[in-house]
XYZ file of C-alpha atoms in Angstrom:
609
model
C 4.624 -33.919 67.662
C 1.747 -35.019 65.474
C 0.444 -31.448 65.348
C 3.872 -30.188 64.295
C 4.002 -32.786 61.549
C 0.578 -31.746 60.298
C 1.699 -28.124 60.103
C 5.017 -28.787 58.395
C 3.776 -31.279 55.815
C 1.529 -28.795 53.897
C 4.374 -26.264 53.813
C 6.751 -28.869 52.427
C 4.188 -29.909 49.832
C 3.639 -26.284 48.843
C 7.370 -25.733 48.406
C 7.654 -28.955 46.423
C 4.858 -27.785 44.120
C 6.690 -24.514 43.551
C 9.949 -26.333 42.809
C 8.111 -28.698 40.487
C 6.554 -25.734 38.685
C 9.964 -24.155 38.167
C 11.398 -27.449 36.930
C 8.491 -27.882 34.505
C 8.980 -24.335 33.220
C 12.710 -24.933 32.710
C 12.040 -28.236 30.966
C 9.431 -26.583 28.753
C 11.915 -23.842 27.866
C 14.510 -26.486 27.128
C 12.005 -28.302 24.927
C 11.357 -25.134 22.971
C 15.061 -24.487 22.619
C 15.671 -28.037 21.447
C 12.839 -27.691 18.998
C 14.355 -24.510 17.665
C 17.913 -25.867 17.554
C 19.312 -27.376 14.373
C 20.560 -30.957 14.376
C 24.204 -29.901 13.910
C 24.352 -27.928 17.148
C 28.104 -27.953 17.503
C 28.631 -26.451 14.088
C 26.056 -23.643 14.437
C 24.521 -24.418 11.060
C 20.973 -24.873 9.869
C 19.492 -27.710 7.848
C 20.238 -27.496 4.197
C 17.540 -27.432 1.593
C 16.305 -30.811 0.345
C 17.622 -30.132 -3.135
C 21.388 -30.184 -2.437
C 23.806 -30.179 -5.331
C 25.996 -33.321 -4.853
C 28.849 -31.574 -6.661
C 29.036 -28.881 -3.982
C 30.537 -29.566 -0.520
C 28.386 -29.082 2.628
C 28.292 -25.698 4.276
C 30.919 -26.610 6.905
C 33.375 -28.003 4.349
C 35.851 -25.833 2.483
C 37.164 -26.927 -0.885
C 40.756 -25.888 -1.527
C 41.622 -27.225 -4.942
C 42.425 -30.941 -4.633
C 41.688 -31.134 -0.900
C 38.693 -30.411 1.305
C 38.928 -29.411 4.977
C 36.377 -29.467 7.794
C 36.442 -28.730 11.557
C 36.266 -31.391 14.265
C 34.031 -30.214 17.098
C 34.187 -31.537 20.633
C 32.255 -30.195 23.609
C 30.799 -27.547 21.286
C 34.238 -26.214 20.360
C 36.431 -26.693 17.285
C 39.613 -28.468 18.360
C 41.016 -29.843 15.076
C 40.797 -29.299 11.343
C 41.182 -32.402 9.178
C 41.630 -32.723 5.406
C 40.776 -35.273 2.732
C 41.106 -35.521 -1.037
C 38.401 -33.612 -2.893
C 35.246 -35.582 -3.711
C 33.750 -34.111 -6.863
C 30.410 -35.938 -6.601
C 29.023 -36.887 -3.175
C 26.793 -39.498 -4.776
C 29.790 -41.196 -6.396
C 32.921 -40.720 -4.179
C 34.899 -43.273 -6.264
C 36.543 -44.927 -3.267
C 37.408 -41.665 -1.450
C 35.989 -40.876 1.959
C 34.328 -37.434 2.062
C 35.867 -35.247 4.717
C 32.514 -34.741 6.493
C 32.155 -38.525 6.909
C 35.620 -38.655 8.428
C 34.727 -35.831 10.809
C 31.599 -37.654 11.957
C 33.644 -40.777 12.729
C 36.262 -38.815 14.693
C 33.605 -37.004 16.736
C 31.871 -40.313 17.468
C 35.184 -41.792 18.710
C 35.713 -38.813 21.032
C 32.198 -39.138 22.424
C 32.832 -42.810 23.282
C 35.680 -41.748 25.578
C 33.497 -39.430 27.683
C 30.289 -41.492 27.476
C 28.666 -42.586 30.748
C 29.234 -46.168 31.788
C 25.803 -47.837 32.237
C 27.376 -50.435 34.609
C 28.593 -47.803 37.065
C 27.002 -47.739 40.527
C 27.675 -45.242 43.303
C 28.279 -48.124 45.744
C 31.051 -49.556 43.606
C 33.675 -47.203 45.008
C 34.622 -45.751 41.600
C 34.814 -41.966 41.680
C 34.044 -41.607 37.995
C 31.024 -42.797 36.027
C 32.442 -42.434 32.501
C 33.969 -45.058 30.252
C 37.515 -43.754 30.886
C 39.223 -42.776 34.128
C 40.255 -39.090 33.958
C 43.196 -39.603 36.326
C 44.812 -42.377 34.285
C 43.713 -41.223 30.823
C 46.526 -41.379 28.273
C 46.484 -40.366 24.630
C 49.291 -41.822 22.535
C 50.358 -42.333 18.923
C 51.214 -45.621 17.296
C 51.880 -46.988 13.808
C 49.390 -49.584 12.655
C 49.398 -51.091 9.171
C 51.703 -48.285 8.075
C 49.278 -45.563 9.294
C 49.941 -43.069 12.076
C 47.020 -43.529 14.497
C 46.159 -41.724 17.743
C 44.638 -43.836 20.562
C 43.136 -43.244 23.998
C 43.434 -45.648 26.950
C 43.533 -45.725 30.761
C 44.824 -47.942 33.558
C 41.777 -50.220 33.543
C 41.369 -50.722 29.773
C 43.028 -53.555 27.917
C 42.016 -52.484 24.424
C 42.756 -48.825 23.477
C 40.180 -46.690 21.707
C 41.050 -45.441 18.222
C 40.527 -41.666 17.938
C 41.784 -40.747 14.469
C 44.402 -41.417 11.811
C 46.852 -38.742 10.729
C 46.937 -38.821 6.924
C 49.414 -37.338 4.446
C 46.612 -34.957 3.336
C 46.372 -33.636 6.903
C 50.112 -33.059 7.048
C 50.084 -31.354 3.652
C 47.333 -28.984 4.689
C 48.940 -28.187 8.074
C 52.387 -27.753 6.523
C 53.974 -30.239 8.941
C 55.404 -33.713 8.857
C 53.119 -36.521 9.944
C 54.959 -37.222 13.277
C 54.991 -33.520 14.164
C 51.302 -33.161 13.409
C 50.485 -36.338 15.344
C 52.388 -35.040 18.380
C 50.496 -31.723 18.257
C 47.105 -33.401 17.951
C 48.013 -35.848 20.698
C 48.547 -32.979 23.179
C 45.323 -31.273 22.139
C 43.252 -34.428 22.522
C 44.839 -35.289 25.873
C 43.946 -31.865 27.240
C 40.397 -31.696 25.837
C 39.439 -35.248 26.841
C 40.786 -34.765 30.362
C 38.777 -31.555 30.839
C 35.614 -33.240 29.581
C 36.046 -36.241 31.870
C 36.737 -34.075 34.935
C 33.547 -32.077 34.283
C 31.587 -35.329 34.410
C 32.902 -36.495 37.776
C 30.049 -37.015 40.288
C 31.929 -34.914 42.848
C 31.669 -31.889 40.508
C 27.871 -31.929 40.452
C 27.328 -30.104 43.812
C 29.617 -27.281 42.701
C 27.892 -27.056 39.339
C 24.498 -27.000 41.060
C 25.647 -24.262 43.446
C 26.801 -22.052 40.553
C 23.530 -22.694 38.705
C 21.502 -21.654 41.772
C 23.570 -18.484 42.162
C 22.894 -17.597 38.523
C 19.171 -18.270 39.056
C 19.112 -15.946 42.093
C 20.861 -13.212 40.134
C 18.363 -13.697 37.301
C 15.388 -13.347 39.625
C 16.863 -10.316 41.412
C 17.669 -8.451 38.207
C 14.291 -9.368 36.724
C 12.516 -8.048 39.813
C 14.444 -4.754 39.667
C 13.562 -4.301 35.993
C 9.920 -5.143 36.716
C 9.736 -2.434 39.410
C 11.309 0.091 37.051
C 8.769 -0.804 34.385
C 5.930 -0.243 36.845
C 7.272 3.215 37.686
C 7.655 4.121 34.010
C 4.117 2.920 33.227
C 2.746 5.120 36.010
C 4.619 8.074 34.542
C 3.230 7.196 31.113
C -0.328 7.253 32.497
C 0.384 10.685 33.966
C 1.586 11.957 30.569
C -1.471 10.499 28.861
C -3.724 12.189 31.416
C -1.910 15.495 30.884
C -2.381 15.145 27.131
C -6.102 14.442 27.565
C -6.537 17.402 29.904
C -4.739 19.655 27.422
C -7.196 18.630 24.713
C -10.201 19.359 26.926
C -8.805 22.727 28.017
C -8.197 23.734 24.398
C -11.767 22.935 23.494
C -13.168 24.679 26.562
C -11.432 27.954 25.662
C -13.136 28.117 22.293
C -16.440 29.757 21.468
C -18.866 26.925 20.836
C -20.838 29.060 18.361
C -17.920 29.656 16.029
C -16.753 26.143 15.214
C -15.713 26.750 11.635
C -12.648 25.611 9.735
C -10.784 28.625 11.084
C -11.706 27.632 14.622
C -10.643 24.047 14.061
C -7.318 25.196 12.671
C -6.640 27.621 15.491
C -7.406 24.977 18.111
C -5.186 22.508 16.309
C -2.229 24.875 16.085
C -2.723 25.923 19.690
C -2.284 22.357 20.939
C 0.040 20.905 18.295
C 3.251 22.224 19.798
C 2.365 21.023 23.280
C 1.361 17.626 21.907
C 4.679 17.407 20.097
C 6.581 17.922 23.353
C 4.358 15.423 25.151
C 4.853 12.951 22.338
C 8.618 13.210 22.690
C 8.325 12.423 26.391
C 5.997 9.520 25.618
C 8.452 8.200 23.024
C 11.319 8.287 25.519
C 9.111 6.626 28.138
C 8.043 3.891 25.717
C 11.658 3.371 24.685
C 12.753 2.848 28.293
C 9.868 0.442 28.976
C 10.700 -1.466 25.823
C 14.398 -1.556 26.731
C 13.664 -2.925 30.213
C 11.336 -5.550 28.745
C 14.035 -6.775 26.391
C 16.560 -6.643 29.203
C 14.359 -9.068 31.151
C 14.157 -11.418 28.178
C 17.914 -11.173 27.668
C 18.592 -11.881 31.345
C 16.432 -15.007 31.287
C 17.889 -16.347 28.056
C 21.494 -15.619 29.000
C 20.875 -16.931 32.507
C 19.338 -20.158 31.212
C 22.230 -20.507 28.800
C 24.778 -20.272 31.627
C 22.733 -22.595 33.846
C 22.533 -25.228 31.120
C 26.208 -24.726 30.359
C 27.165 -25.692 33.927
C 26.125 -29.303 33.332
C 27.685 -31.419 30.578
C 24.346 -33.116 29.963
C 22.623 -29.844 29.062
C 25.537 -28.021 27.449
C 24.118 -28.753 24.005
C 20.921 -26.918 24.983
C 23.009 -23.884 25.966
C 24.667 -23.948 22.562
C 21.236 -24.272 20.970
C 20.088 -21.127 22.770
C 23.042 -19.257 21.297
C 22.636 -20.823 17.873
C 19.113 -19.641 17.133
C 16.844 -18.065 19.804
C 19.362 -15.559 21.147
C 20.616 -14.635 17.694
C 17.042 -14.212 16.487
C 16.154 -12.086 19.510
C 19.320 -10.037 19.060
C 18.300 -9.233 15.493
C 14.821 -8.105 16.553
C 16.184 -6.273 19.579
C 18.714 -4.340 17.507
C 16.006 -3.578 14.940
C 13.601 -2.310 17.586
C 16.394 -0.412 19.317
C 17.402 1.315 16.084
C 13.736 2.013 15.334
C 13.187 3.817 18.613
C 16.617 5.429 18.608
C 16.045 6.868 15.146
C 12.651 8.142 16.308
C 14.420 10.139 19.003
C 17.100 11.293 16.545
C 14.465 12.401 14.023
C 12.651 14.324 16.762
C 15.922 15.963 17.821
C 16.685 16.862 14.228
C 13.185 18.264 13.804
C 13.560 20.346 16.950
C 16.953 21.694 15.800
C 15.588 22.454 12.339
C 12.604 24.251 13.786
C 14.722 26.437 16.066
C 17.374 27.230 13.436
C 17.444 30.095 10.973
C 18.483 28.036 7.959
C 15.169 28.742 6.244
C 14.777 32.438 6.922
C 11.952 32.807 4.426
C 9.678 30.570 6.437
C 7.850 31.886 9.419
C 7.894 29.876 12.628
C 4.429 28.401 12.212
C 5.045 27.381 8.622
C 8.352 25.789 9.496
C 6.769 23.871 12.365
C 4.011 22.487 10.134
C 6.516 21.371 7.526
C 8.820 19.778 10.105
C 5.915 17.861 11.634
C 4.788 16.514 8.273
C 8.257 15.454 7.067
C 9.034 13.882 10.453
C 5.942 11.705 10.247
C 6.758 10.549 6.716
C 10.411 9.817 7.600
C 9.404 7.668 10.551
C 7.118 5.547 8.384
C 9.810 5.039 5.733
C 12.416 4.252 8.391
C 10.256 1.501 9.944
C 9.837 -0.181 6.552
C 13.573 -0.158 5.763
C 14.684 -1.353 9.203
C 12.330 -4.320 9.404
C 13.002 -5.276 5.788
C 16.708 -5.431 6.652
C 15.939 -7.545 9.739
C 13.936 -10.024 7.663
C 16.772 -10.335 5.148
C 19.272 -10.995 7.957
C 17.054 -13.728 9.413
C 16.639 -15.318 5.992
C 20.406 -15.270 5.625
C 20.701 -17.203 8.908
C 18.465 -19.861 7.331
C 20.936 -20.063 4.418
C 18.390 -18.512 2.067
C 20.301 -16.680 -0.701
C 19.677 -12.975 -0.249
C 20.330 -12.244 -3.915
C 17.601 -14.708 -4.884
C 15.215 -13.111 -2.395
C 15.965 -9.637 -3.711
C 15.591 -10.812 -7.310
C 12.279 -12.458 -6.464
C 11.235 -9.303 -4.631
C 12.111 -7.218 -7.684
C 9.982 -9.468 -9.900
C 7.089 -9.329 -7.456
C 7.466 -5.560 -7.144
C 7.384 -5.235 -10.918
C 4.245 -7.369 -11.131
C 2.613 -5.435 -8.297
C 3.581 -2.125 -9.906
C 1.790 -3.160 -13.091
C -1.294 -4.139 -11.115
C -1.234 -1.085 -8.845
C 0.068 1.813 -10.903
C -2.135 4.250 -9.003
C -0.375 3.271 -5.780
C 3.028 3.993 -7.340
C 1.774 7.361 -8.551
C 0.430 8.070 -5.063
C 3.860 7.413 -3.524
C 5.753 9.428 -6.137
C 3.387 12.384 -5.870
C 3.513 12.158 -2.068
C 7.311 12.436 -2.174
C 7.072 15.475 -4.441
C 4.519 17.116 -2.148
C 6.896 16.753 0.803
C 10.061 17.732 -1.051
C 8.506 20.772 -2.695
C 6.623 21.734 0.475
C 3.378 22.194 -1.430
C 1.418 21.904 1.823
C 1.740 20.315 5.254
C -0.350 19.152 8.160
C -2.169 22.192 9.545
C -2.564 23.996 6.207
C -5.890 24.772 4.571
C -5.899 23.719 0.949
C -8.309 23.546 -1.965
C -8.130 20.584 -4.347
C -10.558 20.777 -7.259
C -13.949 21.326 -5.588
C -12.796 20.216 -2.125
C -11.332 22.556 0.478
C -10.467 22.027 4.100
C -7.945 21.643 6.853
C -5.148 19.062 6.378
C -5.277 16.670 9.324
C -3.109 13.854 7.971
C -0.556 13.529 5.194
C 1.643 10.596 4.195
C 3.221 9.300 1.013
C -0.044 7.759 -0.226
C -2.986 9.922 0.843
C -3.968 13.373 2.041
C -6.824 13.632 4.533
C -8.651 16.927 5.081
C -11.692 18.065 7.025
C -13.938 20.644 5.409
C -16.076 23.365 7.016
C -19.005 20.936 7.415
C -16.866 18.552 9.446
C -16.579 15.943 6.699
C -13.365 13.926 6.768
C -12.214 13.560 3.156
C -9.434 11.242 1.922
C -7.746 12.118 -1.366
C -5.124 9.851 -3.031
C -2.020 11.875 -3.776
C -2.093 10.822 -7.434
C -5.355 12.750 -7.877
C -3.844 16.014 -6.622
C -2.873 17.693 -9.862
C -3.586 21.262 -8.829
C -3.718 22.419 -5.233
C -4.303 25.852 -3.712
C -2.605 26.467 -0.368
C -4.557 29.159 1.467
C -2.179 29.405 4.433
C 1.370 29.246 3.035
C 3.615 31.833 4.787
C 0.894 34.507 4.683
C -2.753 34.814 3.683
C -4.954 37.456 2.075
C -8.460 38.593 2.875
C -9.972 39.621 -0.462
C -12.966 41.793 0.494
C -15.342 43.137 -2.165
C -18.073 45.695 -1.363
C -20.708 46.865 -3.865
C -22.113 50.367 -3.275
C -25.054 52.016 -5.056
C -24.446 53.328 -8.560
C -25.461 56.866 -7.649
C -23.217 57.074 -4.549
C -20.497 59.699 -4.100
C -17.504 57.597 -5.136
C -14.780 59.678 -3.511
C -16.698 59.987 -0.250
C -17.439 56.246 -0.182
C -13.813 55.362 -0.836
C -12.678 57.671 1.953
C -15.113 56.047 4.405
C -13.828 52.605 3.466
C -10.186 53.732 3.861
C -10.934 55.204 7.274
C -12.552 51.977 8.502
C -9.635 49.900 7.178
C -7.023 52.182 8.760
C -8.904 52.212 12.055
C -8.900 48.405 12.059
C -5.160 48.366 11.354
C -4.443 50.912 14.075
C -5.866 48.700 16.831
C -3.189 46.482 18.409
C -5.519 43.499 18.610
C -5.896 43.436 14.841
C -2.520 44.840 13.913
C -0.918 41.666 15.286
C -2.875 39.684 12.707
C -1.994 41.909 9.739
C 1.345 41.712 7.925
C 0.951 45.017 6.055
C -1.446 47.995 6.155
C -4.705 47.331 4.287
C -4.851 48.349 0.654
C -8.004 49.850 -0.863
C -7.618 49.134 -4.571
C -10.513 51.355 -5.677
C -13.405 50.756 -8.055
C -12.806 47.286 -9.432
C -15.843 47.119 -11.703
C -18.989 49.023 -12.696
C -22.167 47.037 -13.330
C -25.934 47.240 -13.104
C -25.589 46.164 -9.455
C -23.463 49.182 -8.581
C -19.805 50.021 -7.988
C -17.574 47.190 -6.718
C -14.831 48.353 -4.347
C -12.039 45.820 -3.565
C -9.899 45.855 -0.415
C -6.902 43.612 0.315
C -5.732 42.619 3.810
C -2.405 40.754 3.960
C -2.645 38.664 7.125
C -0.819 35.979 8.976
C -1.719 32.419 7.952
C -5.280 31.379 8.874
C -6.303 34.873 10.005
C -7.838 36.123 6.736
C -11.354 34.962 7.585
C -11.276 36.520 11.029
C -10.087 39.854 9.647
C -12.604 39.890 6.785
C -15.518 39.144 9.134
C -14.565 41.996 11.444
C -14.069 44.413 8.563
C -17.444 43.490 7.057
C -19.121 44.175 10.384
C -17.482 47.546 10.755
C -18.038 48.659 7.146
C -21.761 47.883 7.347
C -22.083 50.101 10.387
C -19.983 52.896 8.812
C -21.859 52.908 5.485
C -25.215 52.951 7.206
C -24.051 55.802 9.448
C -22.841 57.859 6.459
C -25.953 57.200 4.386
C -24.154 55.229 1.688
C -26.399 52.587 0.182
C -25.365 49.086 -0.797
C -25.667 48.338 -4.498
C -28.703 46.411 -5.775
C -29.144 44.665 -9.126
C -31.305 46.790 -11.470
C -33.203 45.909 -14.644
C -35.071 48.285 -16.997
C -37.728 47.028 -19.462
C -38.754 49.256 -22.418
C -41.484 48.600 -25.072
C -41.636 50.446 -28.413
C -45.497 50.208 -28.827
C -47.395 51.220 -25.705
C -50.796 50.174 -27.172
C -49.600 46.570 -27.761
C -48.489 46.356 -24.150
C -51.773 47.696 -22.805
C -53.838 45.313 -24.982
C -51.853 42.341 -23.658
C -52.593 43.317 -20.055
C -56.264 43.822 -20.967
C -56.544 40.377 -22.565
C -54.887 38.771 -19.550
C -57.428 40.421 -17.202
C -60.346 39.119 -19.342
C -58.993 35.583 -19.224
C -57.910 35.412 -22.822
C -54.609 33.846 -23.759
C -51.913 36.287 -24.646
């Protein structure tokens, strides 16, 4: 028996520690909720600013000409609406009672009816522990000092409790006579007070506890299911990341390590960009589902705690506090994040539809893809800014901060910032024009002033390119006044060959045409050329020789590859046909041969010339 006790006691202590941990966590959550909750829980309002205009009514009071009305809240619900004569200045009511003061008195009277009796003991035999007996509770109306007053009493109370007085202002606002209005309010108060007292009966606690435990079990079960789903999605995300990394390594392994030029970098980039785009869409959907499950867990815990607290009258105010601020705040951020990710998917879908459509027939597929990728990236950045700005304004509105004042202040600050950062404004404006006019996109090769390279990143503020030496260069968009796009729709290989001055021109031109036509006839190179090559002829005559110019109209990014191959072939062909490459020549002539000879003679003898 002693051994059994020694074995059971540690288990009981362990379970008690777990229960204590859960209770501490719930109490800590309740403390946070209470800390977040405004003082006026039942009215769902937030504290007013310290500088309140006494000539304006409080936020929960409506002024209707000569009367002001306000709601009476009981058990976190509005049950009545009372009225009083308008008080122009709260600091000087001039004998009138402000309607909010009257509401506070009525609510205090109602709370006295359902308050716990400190003298109650479970051994006393009473089945209720409140000030009034729910079974014998009676709400009635009586005339006292000429005023229609509603009271509450029970079988064991000698002195009834005053609840409220029905005034002529109340009857005027409700459009009823005072006895009719008193009768209506009497029924409402009888029903609401009875329900509140019954909820506080000690015999109701086991049922309330059972419902709370059922909600807690459902919370834990749903949270566990969502946690398992998140684990599965994270594993799938790791698989996608690994696939993306392997794709990058395979793309680099296929390339010739000796030819890592700008053309190589661009070809590798375009070869993997489409696959990365598809992987990125899958990653976005995966991240969206993980994010959605995470917020579902938070929502389950908050809603579950709200219902658990709502089961007990003592903690019902905490449940209302959860609704009043934390849940509403989380809903705002959840909806913002949801719209952010949903619009990401919609933008990707739109980009995919745009890319596969024929609305822009003049653009080739590669060009259209580059433009779609660039505009998609810029739209996502702008969308994030607008969504979260809207969320911040909504939250400020919940704090009773005037949105118009915030926007006006923001306009003033924006104006001041624009004066201090005019270059930034020009960057953004020029970035918008670059995107709208499709001057260039990610994946193009451009030349800006003395800088040329491959566009790796483009947004509304900057353009980032990498040149042939591997340097990563950032250019503010405001500094891009003139840009040359070397890969827009199609490209051109502009090849110039200088042959010797004394060469047979017709024969040399025929050799060059033959080499160009032979290159075009091969399927490997014909796929890179848009049109047959064009030998323009003798472009210039100089002391270096005869300059022959050839044009190759190629697909974007292929001009350098074509020109290198043509240069290799033309060197072999010219050497085989005995045609010499032009060399710079210079002829010096002297009118007096004797002066020239004497100068050379003096130089040989060491004399200065």
